[in-house]
């Protein structure tokens, strides 16, 4: 998640402060991002990308997501990135269930992938090399706990996978390895949450409790390798 235009970089294997990476092409919030092994991509209507091994300013993708929607989620496998949901002001403010995709190494317009099971914003995304997940969020009237999933290389609508242990919005903190997804924090009913949930991405079912964050918080973000 990003507010402002700055990007920072830090080696996860070494405890140290982050270093300036560069700037996005514009200032904005309520964005989401995904990546393959070499390129990172940001979505919030307009799309930016970077080559992760080369610290520099982002480049405009040249195409925008339509409709321009804030607070979506994104996830990717090794070749394809998917951006899902969000809130748009096209025809008046409303949440959407649209899923769109790009081929991360090919600059082109986003293409329709299918629909989620519900309209939602302020949701979380995570994926392994096979499945992508759009998790929880807000549908305009209720906080959600549902987990949607798709097979990333197969176009189609999302299916129900299960539920989180509590309904939450604005967690934006999902990460994972090749088998397990973990997400923590968010806003649950009337207060910030410290709950960390996990689920096994290859096995449909509801999430289980993993532990707690050091403090309750919302609008956090995360990343991972296959260990941490």
mmCIF file of C-alpha atoms in Angstrom:
data_model
loop_
_atom_site.group_PDB
_atom_site.id
_atom_site.type_symbol
_atom_site.label_atom_id
_atom_site.label_comp_id
_atom_site.label_asym_id
_atom_site.label_seq_id
_atom_site.Cartn_x
_atom_site.Cartn_y
_atom_site.Cartn_z
ATOM 1 C CA UNK A 1 0.000 0.000 0.000
ATOM 2 C CA UNK A 2 1.276 3.505 -0.821
ATOM 3 C CA UNK A 3 0.409 7.064 0.123
ATOM 4 C CA UNK A 4 2.650 9.644 -1.530
ATOM 5 C CA UNK A 5 5.098 8.927 -4.315
ATOM 6 C CA UNK A 6 8.191 7.581 -2.521
ATOM 7 C CA UNK A 7 9.512 4.029 -2.904
ATOM 8 C CA UNK A 8 12.022 2.455 -0.511
ATOM 9 C CA UNK A 9 14.086 -0.736 -0.619
ATOM 10 C CA UNK A 10 15.545 -2.950 2.108
ATOM 11 C CA UNK A 11 17.391 -6.281 2.066
ATOM 12 C CA UNK A 12 15.164 -8.664 4.044
ATOM 13 C CA UNK A 13 18.158 -10.781 5.101
ATOM 14 C CA UNK A 14 19.877 -7.825 6.784
ATOM 15 C CA UNK A 15 18.543 -5.705 9.652
ATOM 16 C CA UNK A 16 18.960 -2.092 8.531
ATOM 17 C CA UNK A 17 17.061 1.019 7.565
ATOM 18 C CA UNK A 18 15.395 1.177 4.172
ATOM 19 C CA UNK A 19 17.013 3.085 1.305
ATOM 20 C CA UNK A 20 15.360 5.405 -1.175
ATOM 21 C CA UNK A 21 14.474 3.563 -4.402
ATOM 22 C CA UNK A 22 12.846 6.334 -6.432
ATOM 23 C CA UNK A 23 9.446 7.915 -6.994
ATOM 24 C CA UNK A 24 6.194 6.967 -8.633
ATOM 25 C CA UNK A 25 5.012 9.104 -11.537
ATOM 26 C CA UNK A 26 2.474 10.836 -9.284
ATOM 27 C CA UNK A 27 1.309 11.232 -5.705
ATOM 28 C CA UNK A 28 -1.655 9.181 -4.576
ATOM 29 C CA UNK A 29 -3.069 6.725 -2.096
ATOM 30 C CA UNK A 30 -5.333 3.674 -1.970
ATOM 31 C CA UNK A 31 -3.092 1.854 -4.434
ATOM 32 C CA UNK A 32 -2.158 -1.827 -4.647
ATOM 33 C CA UNK A 33 0.762 -3.721 -6.163
ATOM 34 C CA UNK A 34 1.991 -7.074 -7.422
ATOM 35 C CA UNK A 35 5.177 -8.435 -8.979
ATOM 36 C CA UNK A 36 6.856 -11.251 -10.839
ATOM 37 C CA UNK A 37 10.525 -12.117 -10.266
ATOM 38 C CA UNK A 38 11.861 -8.927 -11.882
ATOM 39 C CA UNK A 39 9.148 -6.288 -12.284
ATOM 40 C CA UNK A 40 6.866 -4.588 -9.755
ATOM 41 C CA UNK A 41 3.562 -3.014 -10.821
ATOM 42 C CA UNK A 42 1.289 -0.510 -8.996
ATOM 43 C CA UNK A 43 -2.419 -0.085 -9.745
ATOM 44 C CA UNK A 44 -4.751 2.748 -8.882
ATOM 45 C CA UNK A 45 -6.435 3.529 -12.162
ATOM 46 C CA UNK A 46 -3.104 4.608 -13.633
ATOM 47 C CA UNK A 47 -0.434 1.889 -13.648
ATOM 48 C CA UNK A 48 3.284 2.318 -12.829
ATOM 49 C CA UNK A 49 6.093 -0.240 -13.004
ATOM 50 C CA UNK A 50 9.717 -0.670 -11.954
ATOM 51 C CA UNK A 51 12.532 -3.151 -12.499
ATOM 52 C CA UNK A 52 13.202 -4.249 -8.932
ATOM 53 C CA UNK A 53 16.943 -4.850 -9.373
ATOM 54 C CA UNK A 54 17.513 -1.255 -10.569
ATOM 55 C CA UNK A 55 16.746 1.603 -8.170
ATOM 56 C CA UNK A 56 15.082 4.369 -10.183
ATOM 57 C CA UNK A 57 11.824 6.234 -10.619
ATOM 58 C CA UNK A 58 8.781 4.328 -11.808
ATOM 59 C CA UNK A 59 7.645 4.372 -15.432
ATOM 60 C CA UNK A 60 4.077 4.961 -16.571
ATOM 61 C CA UNK A 61 2.592 1.734 -17.946
ATOM 62 C CA UNK A 62 0.892 3.696 -20.716
ATOM 63 C CA UNK A 63 -2.559 2.297 -20.031
ATOM 64 C CA UNK A 64 -4.965 2.851 -17.142
ATOM 65 C CA UNK A 65 -7.254 0.413 -15.430
ATOM 66 C CA UNK A 66 -10.863 1.121 -16.350
ATOM 67 C CA UNK A 67 -12.786 1.916 -14.292
ATOM 68 C CA UNK A 68 -10.335 3.881 -12.159
ATOM 69 C CA UNK A 69 -10.923 2.296 -8.737
ATOM 70 C CA UNK A 70 -9.268 3.018 -5.400
ATOM 71 C CA UNK A 71 -8.725 0.453 -2.633
ATOM 72 C CA UNK A 72 -8.481 -2.644 -4.879
ATOM 73 C CA UNK A 73 -6.173 -5.617 -4.260
ATOM 74 C CA UNK A 74 -3.665 -7.256 -6.585
ATOM 75 C CA UNK A 75 -1.809 -10.563 -6.802
ATOM 76 C CA UNK A 76 0.354 -12.368 -9.352
ATOM 77 C CA UNK A 77 1.962 -15.632 -10.374
ATOM 78 C CA UNK A 78 5.214 -15.773 -12.360
ATOM 79 C CA UNK A 79 3.735 -14.121 -15.473
ATOM 80 C CA UNK A 80 0.285 -12.622 -14.867
ATOM 81 C CA UNK A 81 -0.913 -9.896 -12.499
ATOM 82 C CA UNK A 82 -4.556 -9.513 -11.454
ATOM 83 C CA UNK A 83 -6.166 -6.436 -9.898
ATOM 84 C CA UNK A 84 -9.550 -6.912 -8.236
ATOM 85 C CA UNK A 85 -12.329 -4.818 -6.745
ATOM 86 C CA UNK A 86 -12.181 -1.276 -5.428
ATOM 87 C CA UNK A 87 -14.381 1.808 -5.319
ATOM 88 C CA UNK A 88 -15.066 3.919 -8.402
ATOM 89 C CA UNK A 89 -16.846 7.183 -9.119
ATOM 90 C CA UNK A 90 -18.001 6.123 -12.578
ATOM 91 C CA UNK A 91 -21.731 6.873 -12.539
ATOM 92 C CA UNK A 92 -21.559 7.771 -8.840
ATOM 93 C CA UNK A 93 -19.500 6.247 -6.037
ATOM 94 C CA UNK A 94 -19.891 2.479 -5.776
ATOM 95 C CA UNK A 95 -17.872 -0.673 -5.120
ATOM 96 C CA UNK A 96 -17.085 -3.098 -7.935
ATOM 97 C CA UNK A 97 -16.471 -6.831 -8.306
ATOM 98 C CA UNK A 98 -14.353 -6.531 -11.486
ATOM 99 C CA UNK A 99 -11.121 -8.494 -11.887
ATOM 100 C CA UNK A 100 -8.675 -7.424 -14.615
ATOM 101 C CA UNK A 101 -5.300 -8.835 -15.616
ATOM 102 C CA UNK A 102 -2.044 -7.949 -17.319
ATOM 103 C CA UNK A 103 0.944 -9.952 -18.494
ATOM 104 C CA UNK A 104 3.596 -8.341 -16.292
ATOM 105 C CA UNK A 105 6.376 -8.354 -18.894
ATOM 106 C CA UNK A 106 4.141 -7.029 -21.694
ATOM 107 C CA UNK A 107 2.969 -3.406 -21.728
ATOM 108 C CA UNK A 108 -0.675 -3.465 -22.769
ATOM 109 C CA UNK A 109 -4.136 -2.527 -21.547
ATOM 110 C CA UNK A 110 -5.739 -4.501 -18.752
ATOM 111 C CA UNK A 111 -8.103 -7.265 -19.884
ATOM 112 C CA UNK A 112 -11.237 -8.510 -18.137
ATOM 113 C CA UNK A 113 -10.581 -11.674 -16.119
ATOM 114 C CA UNK A 114 -13.977 -12.262 -14.513
ATOM 115 C CA UNK A 115 -15.883 -11.184 -11.403
ATOM 116 C CA UNK A 116 -15.503 -11.744 -7.680
ATOM 117 C CA UNK A 117 -18.355 -13.272 -5.703
ATOM 118 C CA UNK A 118 -19.279 -9.824 -4.336
ATOM 119 C CA UNK A 119 -18.494 -6.141 -4.821
ATOM 120 C CA UNK A 120 -15.796 -5.082 -2.349
ATOM 121 C CA UNK A 121 -13.030 -2.615 -1.556
ATOM 122 C CA UNK A 122 -10.265 -2.387 1.055
ATOM 123 C CA UNK A 123 -9.533 -6.060 0.510
ATOM 124 C CA UNK A 124 -6.282 -8.044 0.497
ATOM 125 C CA UNK A 125 -4.654 -10.090 -2.248
ATOM 126 C CA UNK A 126 -2.160 -12.943 -2.149
ATOM 127 C CA UNK A 127 -1.152 -15.745 -4.531
ATOM 128 C CA UNK A 128 1.161 -18.644 -5.191
ATOM 129 C CA UNK A 129 2.117 -19.878 -8.665
ATOM 130 C CA UNK A 130 -1.350 -21.379 -9.222
ATOM 131 C CA UNK A 131 -4.057 -19.661 -7.197
ATOM 132 C CA UNK A 132 -4.864 -16.036 -6.406
ATOM 133 C CA UNK A 133 -6.997 -14.860 -3.482
ATOM 134 C CA UNK A 134 -9.093 -11.735 -2.846
ATOM 135 C CA UNK A 135 -9.736 -11.587 0.871
ATOM 136 C CA UNK A 136 -12.342 -9.844 3.086
ATOM 137 C CA UNK A 137 -13.040 -6.102 2.576
ATOM 138 C CA UNK A 138 -16.150 -3.920 2.558
ATOM 139 C CA UNK A 139 -19.161 -4.202 0.229
ATOM 140 C CA UNK A 140 -20.661 -0.769 0.884
ATOM 141 C CA UNK A 141 -22.670 -1.828 3.918
ATOM 142 C CA UNK A 142 -20.897 -4.695 5.714
ATOM 143 C CA UNK A 143 -17.406 -5.821 6.701
ATOM 144 C CA UNK A 144 -16.605 -9.131 5.030
ATOM 145 C CA UNK A 145 -14.738 -12.286 6.034
ATOM 146 C CA UNK A 146 -15.024 -14.211 2.767
ATOM 147 C CA UNK A 147 -12.045 -15.500 0.770
ATOM 148 C CA UNK A 148 -12.452 -15.625 -3.029
ATOM 149 C CA UNK A 149 -10.032 -17.513 -5.253
ATOM 150 C CA UNK A 150 -9.180 -17.959 -8.924
ATOM 151 C CA UNK A 151 -6.783 -20.089 -10.925
ATOM 152 C CA UNK A 152 -4.559 -17.319 -12.279
ATOM 153 C CA UNK A 153 -3.928 -18.817 -15.718
ATOM 154 C CA UNK A 154 -7.615 -19.643 -16.309
ATOM 155 C CA UNK A 155 -10.036 -16.793 -17.021
ATOM 156 C CA UNK A 156 -13.297 -16.942 -15.118
ATOM 157 C CA UNK A 157 -15.258 -15.776 -12.110
ATOM 158 C CA UNK A 158 -13.939 -16.271 -8.586
ATOM 159 C CA UNK A 159 -15.156 -19.075 -6.351
ATOM 160 C CA UNK A 160 -15.694 -19.165 -2.593
ATOM 161 C CA UNK A 161 -12.729 -20.616 -0.680
ATOM 162 C CA UNK A 162 -13.759 -20.093 2.946
ATOM 163 C CA UNK A 163 -13.706 -17.318 5.559
ATOM 164 C CA UNK A 164 -11.344 -15.475 7.870
ATOM 165 C CA UNK A 165 -11.728 -15.888 11.633
ATOM 166 C CA UNK A 166 -13.238 -12.375 11.784
ATOM 167 C CA UNK A 167 -14.716 -9.871 9.331
ATOM 168 C CA UNK A 168 -12.194 -7.147 8.508
ATOM 169 C CA UNK A 169 -11.486 -4.241 6.189
ATOM 170 C CA UNK A 170 -8.339 -2.326 5.354
ATOM 171 C CA UNK A 171 -5.929 -5.033 6.404
ATOM 172 C CA UNK A 172 -4.000 -4.931 3.099
ATOM 173 C CA UNK A 173 -1.377 -7.158 4.644
ATOM 174 C CA UNK A 174 -1.568 -10.589 3.045
ATOM 175 C CA UNK A 175 1.665 -12.405 2.195
ATOM 176 C CA UNK A 176 2.641 -16.002 1.628
ATOM 177 C CA UNK A 177 5.053 -18.666 0.491
ATOM 178 C CA UNK A 178 4.237 -21.350 -2.084
ATOM 179 C CA UNK A 179 1.705 -23.077 0.180
ATOM 180 C CA UNK A 180 0.490 -20.838 3.012
ATOM 181 C CA UNK A 181 -1.113 -17.373 3.075
ATOM 182 C CA UNK A 182 -0.840 -15.197 6.190
ATOM 183 C CA UNK A 183 -2.545 -11.882 6.883
ATOM 184 C CA UNK A 184 -2.845 -9.680 9.941
ATOM 185 C CA UNK A 185 -4.476 -6.555 11.278
ATOM 186 C CA UNK A 186 -7.255 -4.479 9.782
ATOM 187 C CA UNK A 187 -10.390 -2.865 11.144
ATOM 188 C CA UNK A 188 -12.924 -5.271 12.629
ATOM 189 C CA UNK A 189 -16.436 -4.051 13.518
ATOM 190 C CA UNK A 190 -15.516 -1.236 15.919
ATOM 191 C CA UNK A 191 -11.759 -1.277 16.503
ATOM 192 C CA UNK A 192 -8.406 -2.098 14.969
ATOM 193 C CA UNK A 193 -7.447 -5.783 14.989
ATOM 194 C CA UNK A 194 -4.223 -7.553 16.002
ATOM 195 C CA UNK A 195 -5.360 -10.946 14.699
ATOM 196 C CA UNK A 196 -3.138 -12.904 12.273
ATOM 197 C CA UNK A 197 -4.920 -15.581 10.218
ATOM 198 C CA UNK A 198 -3.508 -18.219 7.881
ATOM 199 C CA UNK A 199 -4.780 -20.750 5.367
ATOM 200 C CA UNK A 200 -3.272 -23.359 3.054
ATOM 201 C CA UNK A 201 -3.688 -22.078 -0.491
ATOM 202 C CA UNK A 202 -4.130 -25.474 -2.155
ATOM 203 C CA UNK A 203 -6.889 -26.645 0.214
ATOM 204 C CA UNK A 204 -10.300 -24.946 0.342
ATOM 205 C CA UNK A 205 -11.423 -24.071 3.835
ATOM 206 C CA UNK A 206 -11.675 -21.300 6.383
ATOM 207 C CA UNK A 207 -8.642 -19.609 7.889
ATOM 208 C CA UNK A 208 -7.173 -20.481 11.287
ATOM 209 C CA UNK A 209 -5.585 -18.324 13.974
ATOM 210 C CA UNK A 210 -1.816 -17.884 13.530
ATOM 211 C CA UNK A 211 -1.091 -15.531 16.455
ATOM 212 C CA UNK A 212 -1.235 -11.810 17.125
ATOM 213 C CA UNK A 213 0.533 -8.694 15.914
ATOM 214 C CA UNK A 214 2.465 -6.751 18.566
ATOM 215 C CA UNK A 215 -0.317 -4.163 18.485
ATOM 216 C CA UNK A 216 -3.721 -3.718 16.858
ATOM 217 C CA UNK A 217 -3.417 -1.751 13.628
ATOM 218 C CA UNK A 218 -5.119 -1.043 10.333
ATOM 219 C CA UNK A 219 -3.959 -0.162 6.809
ATOM 220 C CA UNK A 220 -0.760 -2.125 7.248
ATOM 221 C CA UNK A 221 1.041 -3.867 4.409
ATOM 222 C CA UNK A 222 3.412 -6.823 4.089
ATOM 223 C CA UNK A 223 5.701 -8.859 1.885
ATOM 224 C CA UNK A 224 7.486 -12.170 2.279
ATOM 225 C CA UNK A 225 9.983 -14.630 0.924
ATOM 226 C CA UNK A 226 9.571 -18.382 1.466
ATOM 227 C CA UNK A 227 10.750 -18.115 5.110
ATOM 228 C CA UNK A 228 9.671 -14.794 6.665
#
